[in-house]
mmCIF file of C-alpha atoms in Angstrom:
data_model
loop_
_atom_site.group_PDB
_atom_site.id
_atom_site.type_symbol
_atom_site.label_atom_id
_atom_site.label_comp_id
_atom_site.label_asym_id
_atom_site.label_seq_id
_atom_site.Cartn_x
_atom_site.Cartn_y
_atom_site.Cartn_z
ATOM 1 C CA MET A 1 326.579 -28.710 163.407
ATOM 2 C CA ALA A 2 327.926 -30.784 160.505
ATOM 3 C CA THR A 3 325.726 -31.364 157.474
ATOM 4 C CA SER A 4 324.841 -35.021 157.014
ATOM 5 C CA ALA A 5 326.537 -36.818 154.125
ATOM 6 C CA ARG A 6 323.103 -38.298 153.348
ATOM 7 C CA LEU A 7 321.949 -34.801 152.464
ATOM 8 C CA ASP A 8 324.787 -34.174 149.991
ATOM 9 C CA PRO A 9 323.044 -35.530 146.859
ATOM 10 C CA LEU A 10 319.826 -33.649 147.659
ATOM 11 C CA LEU A 11 321.753 -30.444 148.340
ATOM 12 C CA ALA A 12 323.689 -30.842 145.080
ATOM 13 C CA GLN A 13 320.437 -31.391 143.194
ATOM 14 C CA PHE A 14 318.887 -28.317 144.811
ATOM 15 C CA ASP A 15 321.910 -26.179 143.919
ATOM 16 C CA PHE A 16 321.888 -27.412 140.310
ATOM 17 C CA ALA A 17 318.138 -26.879 139.864
ATOM 18 C CA TYR A 18 318.167 -23.443 141.475
ATOM 19 C CA GLN A 19 321.192 -22.228 139.505
ATOM 20 C CA ARG A 20 319.634 -23.465 136.284
ATOM 21 C CA LEU A 21 316.414 -21.570 137.021
ATOM 22 C CA ARG A 22 318.289 -18.458 138.209
ATOM 23 C CA ASP A 23 320.335 -18.382 134.997
ATOM 24 C CA ARG A 24 317.151 -18.865 132.972
ATOM 25 C CA LEU A 25 315.565 -15.874 134.697
ATOM 26 C CA ALA A 26 318.518 -13.507 134.930
ATOM 27 C CA GLY A 27 320.984 -14.410 132.177
ATOM 28 C CA PRO A 28 323.262 -13.498 130.548
ATOM 29 C CA MET A 29 323.865 -17.205 129.848
ATOM 30 C CA MET A 30 321.826 -20.329 130.505
ATOM 31 C CA ASP A 31 322.197 -24.094 130.209
ATOM 32 C CA SER A 32 321.010 -25.175 126.764
ATOM 33 C CA GLY A 33 320.361 -28.709 127.964
ATOM 34 C CA ASN A 34 323.241 -30.245 126.017
ATOM 35 C CA GLY A 35 326.126 -28.775 127.968
ATOM 36 C CA THR A 36 326.633 -25.718 125.755
ATOM 37 C CA PRO A 37 325.782 -22.384 127.410
ATOM 38 C CA ILE A 38 323.634 -20.058 125.313
ATOM 39 C CA LYS A 39 322.720 -16.402 125.659
ATOM 40 C CA THR A 40 319.515 -15.340 127.361
ATOM 41 C CA GLY A 41 318.164 -12.038 128.562
ATOM 42 C CA PRO A 42 316.658 -11.257 131.944
ATOM 43 C CA LEU A 43 312.975 -11.928 132.526
ATOM 44 C CA THR A 44 310.919 -8.942 131.409
ATOM 45 C CA ASP A 45 307.871 -7.467 133.099
ATOM 46 C CA GLU A 46 305.805 -8.397 130.042
ATOM 47 C CA GLU A 47 306.821 -12.051 130.350
ATOM 48 C CA TYR A 48 306.326 -12.029 134.101
ATOM 49 C CA LEU A 49 302.667 -11.016 133.835
ATOM 50 C CA TRP A 50 301.907 -12.561 130.421
ATOM 51 C CA GLU A 51 298.571 -14.399 130.309
ATOM 52 C CA PRO A 52 298.785 -16.851 127.382
ATOM 53 C CA VAL A 53 295.155 -17.982 127.736
ATOM 54 C CA ALA A 54 291.937 -16.509 129.046
ATOM 55 C CA GLY A 55 291.173 -16.814 132.749
ATOM 56 C CA CYS A 56 294.749 -17.101 134.046
ATOM 57 C CA TRP A 57 295.582 -16.908 137.699
ATOM 58 C CA SER A 58 298.361 -14.424 138.345
ATOM 59 C CA VAL A 59 299.495 -11.772 140.803
ATOM 60 C CA ARG A 60 297.629 -8.494 140.779
ATOM 61 C CA PRO A 61 297.025 -5.285 142.738
ATOM 62 C CA ARG A 62 294.932 -5.947 145.800
ATOM 63 C CA VAL A 63 292.624 -3.058 144.919
ATOM 64 C CA ASP A 64 291.635 -4.924 141.728
ATOM 65 C CA GLY A 65 290.452 -7.961 143.677
ATOM 66 C CA PRO A 66 291.004 -11.636 142.794
ATOM 67 C CA GLY A 67 291.150 -12.870 139.218
ATOM 68 C CA PRO A 68 288.767 -15.266 137.416
ATOM 69 C CA ARG A 69 287.497 -18.087 139.665
ATOM 70 C CA ALA A 70 289.774 -16.908 142.501
ATOM 71 C CA THR A 71 288.255 -15.858 145.807
ATOM 72 C CA ARG A 72 291.225 -14.255 147.537
ATOM 73 C CA LEU A 73 294.664 -12.741 147.032
ATOM 74 C CA LEU A 74 297.489 -14.205 149.141
ATOM 75 C CA GLY A 75 300.589 -12.291 150.105
ATOM 76 C CA GLY A 76 301.832 -9.285 151.950
ATOM 77 C CA GLY A 77 301.721 -5.762 150.585
ATOM 78 C CA ASP A 78 299.672 -4.107 147.887
ATOM 79 C CA TRP A 79 299.748 -7.110 145.510
ATOM 80 C CA GLY A 80 298.604 -10.683 146.015
ATOM 81 C CA ARG A 81 298.530 -14.094 144.333
ATOM 82 C CA ASP A 82 295.248 -15.511 143.083
ATOM 83 C CA SER A 83 293.924 -18.345 145.229
ATOM 84 C CA ALA A 84 290.663 -19.827 146.453
ATOM 85 C CA ALA A 85 289.556 -20.650 149.959
ATOM 86 C CA GLY A 86 288.828 -24.336 150.466
ATOM 87 C CA GLU A 87 288.614 -26.469 147.357
ATOM 88 C CA HIS A 88 290.230 -24.982 144.262
ATOM 89 C CA PRO A 89 288.248 -24.795 141.006
ATOM 90 C CA TRP A 90 288.310 -27.646 138.503
ATOM 91 C CA PRO A 91 289.868 -27.738 135.998
ATOM 92 C CA PRO A 92 292.720 -25.816 137.610
ATOM 93 C CA PRO A 93 293.264 -22.334 136.168
ATOM 94 C CA PHE A 94 296.342 -21.853 134.001
ATOM 95 C CA THR A 95 298.924 -19.847 135.937
ATOM 96 C CA THR A 96 301.370 -17.180 134.815
ATOM 97 C CA ILE A 97 305.115 -17.000 135.410
ATOM 98 C CA ALA A 98 304.320 -14.458 138.122
ATOM 99 C CA TRP A 99 301.979 -16.887 139.902
ATOM 100 C CA ARG A 100 304.450 -19.772 139.676
ATOM 101 C CA MET A 101 307.414 -17.734 140.880
ATOM 102 C CA THR A 102 305.415 -16.360 143.804
ATOM 103 C CA HIS A 103 304.155 -19.824 144.738
ATOM 104 C CA LEU A 104 307.681 -21.261 144.637
ATOM 105 C CA SER A 105 309.110 -18.376 146.668
ATOM 106 C CA GLU A 106 306.394 -18.788 149.312
ATOM 107 C CA MET A 107 307.094 -22.504 149.687
ATOM 108 C CA LEU A 108 310.835 -22.004 150.042
ATOM 109 C CA ALA A 109 310.583 -19.101 152.476
ATOM 110 C CA LEU A 110 307.845 -20.573 154.646
ATOM 111 C CA ARG A 111 309.428 -24.012 154.864
ATOM 112 C CA ALA A 112 312.638 -22.343 156.025
ATOM 113 C CA GLU A 113 310.571 -20.359 158.541
ATOM 114 C CA TYR A 114 308.927 -23.523 159.873
ATOM 115 C CA THR A 115 312.238 -25.390 160.048
ATOM 116 C CA VAL A 116 314.757 -22.971 161.560
ATOM 117 C CA GLY A 117 312.725 -19.772 162.000
ATOM 118 C CA GLY A 118 310.053 -18.529 164.337
ATOM 119 C CA ARG A 119 307.363 -20.830 162.860
ATOM 120 C CA SER A 120 304.770 -18.093 162.797
ATOM 121 C CA LEU A 121 304.634 -16.522 159.330
ATOM 122 C CA THR A 122 301.827 -17.218 156.844
ATOM 123 C CA PHE A 123 301.206 -16.688 153.142
ATOM 124 C CA ASP A 124 299.954 -13.217 153.990
ATOM 125 C CA ASP A 125 303.376 -12.296 155.340
ATOM 126 C CA CYS A 126 305.159 -13.224 152.100
ATOM 127 C CA PRO A 127 306.040 -10.414 149.675
ATOM 128 C CA VAL A 128 304.683 -10.596 146.124
ATOM 129 C CA GLY A 129 306.799 -9.251 143.279
ATOM 130 C CA THR A 130 305.081 -6.509 141.320
ATOM 131 C CA ASP A 131 307.564 -6.818 138.463
ATOM 132 C CA ALA A 132 310.159 -9.266 137.178
ATOM 133 C CA ALA A 133 313.136 -7.792 139.022
ATOM 134 C CA SER A 134 311.442 -7.770 142.419
ATOM 135 C CA ALA A 135 310.150 -11.321 141.876
ATOM 136 C CA VAL A 136 313.644 -12.606 141.071
ATOM 137 C CA ALA A 137 314.995 -10.896 144.209
ATOM 138 C CA ILE A 138 312.256 -12.473 146.356
ATOM 139 C CA LEU A 139 312.951 -15.913 144.887
ATOM 140 C CA THR A 140 316.677 -15.492 145.500
ATOM 141 C CA SER A 141 316.114 -14.607 149.157
ATOM 142 C CA ALA A 142 313.708 -17.512 149.633
ATOM 143 C CA ALA A 143 316.092 -20.019 148.046
ATOM 144 C CA GLN A 144 318.933 -18.808 150.266
ATOM 145 C CA ALA A 145 316.744 -19.176 153.355
ATOM 146 C CA TRP A 146 315.769 -22.740 152.459
ATOM 147 C CA ARG A 147 319.383 -23.683 151.654
ATOM 148 C CA GLY A 148 320.356 -22.379 155.079
ATOM 149 C CA ALA A 149 317.728 -24.621 156.654
ATOM 150 C CA LEU A 150 319.130 -27.607 154.772
ATOM 151 C CA LEU A 151 322.682 -26.853 155.896
ATOM 152 C CA ALA A 152 321.518 -26.814 159.514
ATOM 153 C CA ALA A 153 320.226 -30.405 159.333
ATOM 154 C CA ASP A 154 322.330 -33.214 160.788
ATOM 155 C CA ASP A 155 321.543 -36.946 160.659
ATOM 156 C CA THR A 156 319.202 -36.722 163.603
ATOM 157 C CA ALA A 157 317.290 -33.851 162.003
ATOM 158 C CA LEU A 158 316.951 -35.708 158.709
ATOM 159 C CA ASP A 159 315.196 -38.579 160.460
ATOM 160 C CA THR A 160 313.057 -36.422 162.746
ATOM 161 C CA VAL A 161 309.347 -36.433 161.981
ATOM 162 C CA GLY A 162 308.061 -32.898 162.346
ATOM 163 C CA TYR A 163 311.468 -31.210 162.178
ATOM 164 C CA CYS A 164 309.707 -28.961 159.647
ATOM 165 C CA THR A 165 306.222 -27.945 160.758
ATOM 166 C CA TYR A 166 305.131 -26.138 157.572
ATOM 167 C CA PRO A 167 301.352 -26.024 158.084
ATOM 168 C CA TYR A 168 300.194 -26.173 154.451
ATOM 169 C CA GLY A 169 301.217 -29.753 153.732
ATOM 170 C CA SER A 170 302.085 -33.041 155.418
ATOM 171 C CA ASP A 171 305.533 -31.861 156.576
ATOM 172 C CA ALA A 172 304.785 -32.262 160.279
ATOM 173 C CA GLU A 173 304.073 -35.948 159.620
ATOM 174 C CA GLU A 174 307.209 -36.612 157.540
ATOM 175 C CA PRO A 175 310.907 -37.107 158.333
ATOM 176 C CA PHE A 176 312.826 -34.047 157.210
ATOM 177 C CA ILE A 177 314.777 -35.867 154.506
ATOM 178 C CA GLU A 178 311.480 -36.485 152.683
ATOM 179 C CA VAL A 179 310.605 -32.790 152.960
ATOM 180 C CA ALA A 180 313.987 -31.935 151.427
ATOM 181 C CA TRP A 181 313.312 -34.370 148.581
ATOM 182 C CA TRP A 182 309.864 -32.858 148.025
ATOM 183 C CA MET A 183 311.185 -29.310 147.821
ATOM 184 C CA ASN A 184 313.680 -30.375 145.155
ATOM 185 C CA GLN A 185 310.761 -31.798 143.193
ATOM 186 C CA GLU A 186 308.880 -28.507 143.552
ATOM 187 C CA LEU A 187 311.884 -26.509 142.362
ATOM 188 C CA LEU A 188 312.534 -28.817 139.409
ATOM 189 C CA HIS A 189 309.005 -28.928 138.081
ATOM 190 C CA HIS A 190 308.113 -25.265 138.629
ATOM 191 C CA GLY A 191 311.476 -24.251 137.192
ATOM 192 C CA ALA A 192 310.719 -26.262 134.055
ATOM 193 C CA GLU A 193 307.265 -24.687 133.784
ATOM 194 C CA ILE A 194 308.694 -21.184 134.059
ATOM 195 C CA ALA A 195 311.355 -21.933 131.444
ATOM 196 C CA LEU A 196 308.730 -23.314 129.059
ATOM 197 C CA LEU A 197 306.552 -20.219 129.473
ATOM 198 C CA ARG A 198 309.540 -18.031 128.593
ATOM 199 C CA ASP A 199 310.018 -20.102 125.436
ATOM 200 C CA LEU A 200 306.338 -19.839 124.530
ATOM 201 C CA HIS A 201 306.376 -16.082 125.032
ATOM 202 C CA ARG A 202 309.429 -15.746 122.806
ATOM 203 C CA ASP A 203 307.917 -17.839 120.029
ATOM 204 C CA ARG A 204 304.286 -16.724 120.358
ATOM 205 C CA GLY A 205 302.501 -16.057 117.094
ATOM 206 C CA PRO A 206 300.537 -12.959 116.139
ATOM 207 C CA ALA A 207 297.490 -12.131 118.192
ATOM 208 C CA VAL A 208 294.294 -13.803 116.973
ATOM 209 C CA GLY A 209 291.096 -11.813 116.497
#
């Protein structure tokens, strides 16, 4: 099956956004924003779990139970991601790099599953990284799975409503090309958030109190 030429700009944007985030997380070089590569180190465990404010949502051992204002832990294995059944608390809790990476990985992996996979997995089947290295590996696998789903889409698929049946959004009611656009938006904005949190951790001041 040939990839649709209409998908080319979205695929190029996905590749650019993912590579930029991957470089930001793994190093040894990253895009400075002005075309000049600069050095960066790999994400550390301290950064991954850093809670810059009180009451953060994060990932945590299941035996510890959910964090502040959370009612459940999503994910497979001994760790889970803070969440709440039904309506989430307001204002939304601030989330850690760990939470954001896990959330992004889940969306990529599950949308691939509900596009070209068995369409049966849930959040509770998704692995949760317990440290920075495992989280980067999970994100890498999820991004590869979603890119594979994109490459399998021809013109007919792009226009098919319900080609992706991801059950945690409006995907089943949208043509696939709009789902592809949406996932690029998710990758771009969560990638920017993660990069900013790395910057804040690097430049954090002395502890107060």
